[in-house]
Amino acid sequence: MRVAVLGAGSWGTALAALASHQARTLLWSRQNDVADGINKTSRNPRYLTGVTLPSDLMATSNLDDALEHVCQTNNEGLLLLGVPVVGMPDMCRELSERVPIDCAPSLSLVWTCKGLQPDNGALPHQVAHAALGHLVAHGMGTGVLSGPSFAHEVA
């Protein structure tokens, strides 16, 4: 199993730290300085700054590298979306354009956000399935992770 966590905010960073104890995990950040900081210091320079991350947790600011990490032959992959609900449509569109169809059967996507889209009231599962339905039709699993927790406690 390989895991890529998309979103290096507090929640994404905490989930990546936790996942890295069980699987090869790569954390994706939009900001290059965040990815570099995690790789050089085992700390996220913007979020959860007081938490030392596992030394084997690596980060990247290249989305294609994160997807390649989980889309490997003969390997199950897990994409954890650690983005807020307002960022989910853009992230799902990016994934729709970049995830190869042949990767779908061995890939699962789990989102961690809650709430409604401010412009149309769509729920996260509706957003995911609207953008990624073709991948789901080819075998990509989907799910949600939720619960009452705090990123610092998880990390």
CSV table of C-alpha atoms in Angstrom, one decimal:
chain,number,residue,atom,x,y,z
A,1,MET,CA,0.0,0.0,0.0
A,2,ARG,CA,1.2,3.5,-0.9
A,3,VAL,CA,-0.5,6.6,0.4
A,4,ALA,CA,-0.5,10.2,-0.9
A,5,VAL,CA,-2.0,12.9,1.2
A,6,LEU,CA,-3.1,15.9,-0.9
A,7,GLY,CA,-3.0,19.0,1.2
A,8,ALA,CA,-0.4,19.9,3.8
A,9,GLY,CA,-2.5,22.0,6.2
A,10,SER,CA,-2.9,20.9,9.8
A,11,TRP,CA,-5.3,18.0,9.0
A,12,GLY,CA,-3.4,16.8,5.9
A,13,THR,CA,-0.1,16.9,7.8
A,14,ALA,CA,-1.5,15.0,10.8
A,15,LEU,CA,-3.0,12.3,8.6
A,16,ALA,CA,0.2,11.9,6.6
A,17,ALA,CA,2.2,11.5,9.8
A,18,LEU,CA,-0.2,8.9,11.0
A,19,ALA,CA,-0.3,7.0,7.7
A,20,SER,CA,3.4,7.0,7.4
A,21,HIS,CA,3.6,4.5,10.4
A,22,GLN,CA,1.7,2.0,8.3
A,23,ALA,CA,2.6,2.7,4.6
A,24,ARG,CA,4.9,4.5,2.4
A,25,THR,CA,3.4,8.0,2.5
A,26,LEU,CA,4.0,11.1,0.4
A,27,LEU,CA,2.5,14.5,1.4
A,28,TRP,CA,1.7,17.0,-1.3
A,29,SER,CA,1.7,20.7,-0.7
A,30,ARG,CA,0.9,23.5,-3.1
A,31,GLN,CA,3.7,25.5,-1.6
A,32,ASN,CA,7.3,24.4,-2.4
A,33,ASP,CA,8.7,25.9,0.8
A,34,VAL,CA,6.4,23.7,2.9
A,35,ALA,CA,7.4,20.5,1.0
A,36,ASP,CA,11.1,21.5,1.3
A,37,GLY,CA,10.7,22.3,5.0
A,38,ILE,CA,9.2,18.9,5.7
A,39,ASN,CA,11.9,17.1,3.8
A,40,LYS,CA,14.7,19.0,5.4
A,41,THR,CA,13.5,19.4,9.0
A,42,SER,CA,10.7,16.8,9.5
A,43,ARG,CA,8.5,19.7,10.4
A,44,ASN,CA,5.8,21.6,8.6
A,45,PRO,CA,7.0,25.2,8.6
A,46,ARG,CA,3.4,26.6,8.5
A,47,TYR,CA,1.1,24.2,10.3
A,48,LEU,CA,1.6,22.0,13.4
A,49,THR,CA,5.0,23.7,13.7
A,50,GLY,CA,5.7,22.2,17.1
A,51,VAL,CA,5.2,18.6,15.9
A,52,THR,CA,8.2,16.5,14.7
A,53,LEU,CA,7.0,14.4,11.8
A,54,PRO,CA,8.2,10.8,11.2
A,55,SER,CA,11.6,10.8,9.4
A,56,ASP,CA,10.3,8.6,6.6
A,57,LEU,CA,7.5,10.9,5.7
A,58,MET,CA,8.4,12.7,2.5
A,59,ALA,CA,6.8,15.7,0.8
A,60,THR,CA,6.5,17.1,-2.6
A,61,SER,CA,5.0,20.2,-4.3
A,62,ASN,CA,4.6,18.3,-7.6
A,63,LEU,CA,1.1,16.8,-7.9
A,64,ASP,CA,2.2,14.4,-10.7
A,65,ASP,CA,4.9,12.9,-8.3
A,66,ALA,CA,2.3,12.3,-5.7
A,67,LEU,CA,0.0,10.6,-8.2
A,68,GLU,CA,2.8,8.5,-9.5
A,69,HIS,CA,3.6,7.4,-6.0
A,70,VAL,CA,0.1,5.8,-5.6
A,71,CYS,CA,-0.4,4.7,-9.2
A,72,GLN,CA,2.2,1.9,-9.5
A,73,THR,CA,1.7,-1.5,-11.1
A,74,ASN,CA,0.9,-4.3,-8.6
A,75,ASN,CA,0.4,-1.8,-5.7
A,76,GLU,CA,-2.7,-0.6,-4.0
A,77,GLY,CA,-2.8,3.2,-3.6
A,78,LEU,CA,-4.7,5.5,-1.3
A,79,LEU,CA,-5.3,9.2,-2.0
A,80,LEU,CA,-6.3,11.1,1.1
A,81,LEU,CA,-7.8,14.5,0.3
A,82,GLY,CA,-6.8,16.8,3.1
A,83,VAL,CA,-8.2,19.9,1.5
A,84,PRO,CA,-11.1,22.1,2.8
A,85,VAL,CA,-14.5,21.6,1.2
A,86,VAL,CA,-14.1,24.8,-0.9
A,87,GLY,CA,-10.9,23.4,-2.4
A,88,MET,CA,-12.4,20.0,-3.2
A,89,PRO,CA,-13.9,20.9,-6.7
A,90,ASP,CA,-10.6,22.2,-8.0
A,91,MET,CA,-8.7,19.2,-6.5
A,92,CYS,CA,-11.1,16.7,-8.0
A,93,ARG,CA,-10.9,18.4,-11.4
A,94,GLU,CA,-7.1,18.1,-11.2
A,95,LEU,CA,-7.3,14.5,-10.3
A,96,SER,CA,-9.8,13.8,-13.1
A,97,GLU,CA,-7.4,15.2,-15.6
A,98,ARG,CA,-4.3,13.5,-14.2
A,99,VAL,CA,-5.2,10.0,-12.8
A,100,PRO,CA,-4.8,7.4,-15.6
A,101,ILE,CA,-7.8,5.2,-16.1
A,102,ASP,CA,-5.6,2.1,-15.8
A,103,CYS,CA,-4.7,3.2,-12.2
A,104,ALA,CA,-8.3,3.4,-11.1
A,105,PRO,CA,-8.8,-0.3,-10.2
A,106,SER,CA,-6.0,-0.2,-7.6
A,107,LEU,CA,-6.7,3.3,-6.3
A,108,SER,CA,-9.0,4.5,-3.5
A,109,LEU,CA,-9.9,8.1,-2.8
A,110,VAL,CA,-10.9,9.3,0.7
A,111,TRP,CA,-11.9,12.8,1.5
A,112,THR,CA,-11.7,14.3,4.9
A,113,CYS,CA,-13.6,17.6,4.6
A,114,LYS,CA,-17.0,18.4,5.8
A,115,GLY,CA,-19.6,20.9,4.9
A,116,LEU,CA,-21.3,22.2,1.7
A,117,GLN,CA,-20.1,23.9,-1.4
A,118,PRO,CA,-20.9,27.6,-0.8
A,119,ASP,CA,-22.0,28.3,-4.4
A,120,ASN,CA,-24.4,25.3,-4.9
A,121,GLY,CA,-24.8,23.4,-1.6
A,122,ALA,CA,-23.2,20.2,-3.0
A,123,LEU,CA,-21.9,17.7,-0.5
A,124,PRO,CA,-18.4,16.4,-0.8
A,125,HIS,CA,-19.5,13.0,-2.2
A,126,GLN,CA,-21.5,14.8,-4.9
A,127,VAL,CA,-18.4,16.9,-5.8
A,128,ALA,CA,-16.2,13.8,-6.0
A,129,HIS,CA,-18.5,11.7,-8.1
A,130,ALA,CA,-19.3,14.5,-10.5
A,131,ALA,CA,-15.6,15.1,-11.3
A,132,LEU,CA,-14.3,11.5,-10.9
A,133,GLY,CA,-17.3,9.4,-12.0
A,134,HIS,CA,-15.3,8.0,-15.0
A,135,LEU,CA,-12.6,6.7,-12.6
A,136,VAL,CA,-15.2,5.3,-10.2
A,137,ALA,CA,-16.7,3.5,-13.2
A,138,HIS,CA,-13.3,1.9,-13.9
A,139,GLY,CA,-13.0,0.6,-10.3
A,140,MET,CA,-11.6,3.5,-8.2
A,141,GLY,CA,-13.0,3.2,-4.6
A,142,THR,CA,-14.2,6.2,-2.7
A,143,GLY,CA,-14.9,7.0,0.9
A,144,VAL,CA,-15.0,9.6,3.6
A,145,LEU,CA,-13.1,9.9,6.8
A,146,SER,CA,-14.7,12.0,9.5
A,147,GLY,CA,-15.0,12.3,13.2
A,148,PRO,CA,-14.5,14.6,16.1
A,149,SER,CA,-10.8,15.0,16.3
A,150,PHE,CA,-8.1,17.7,16.4
A,151,ALA,CA,-5.1,17.7,14.0
A,152,HIS,CA,-2.6,18.3,16.8
A,153,GLU,CA,-3.8,15.3,18.8
A,154,VAL,CA,-3.7,13.0,15.7
A,155,ALA,CA,-0.2,14.1,14.8
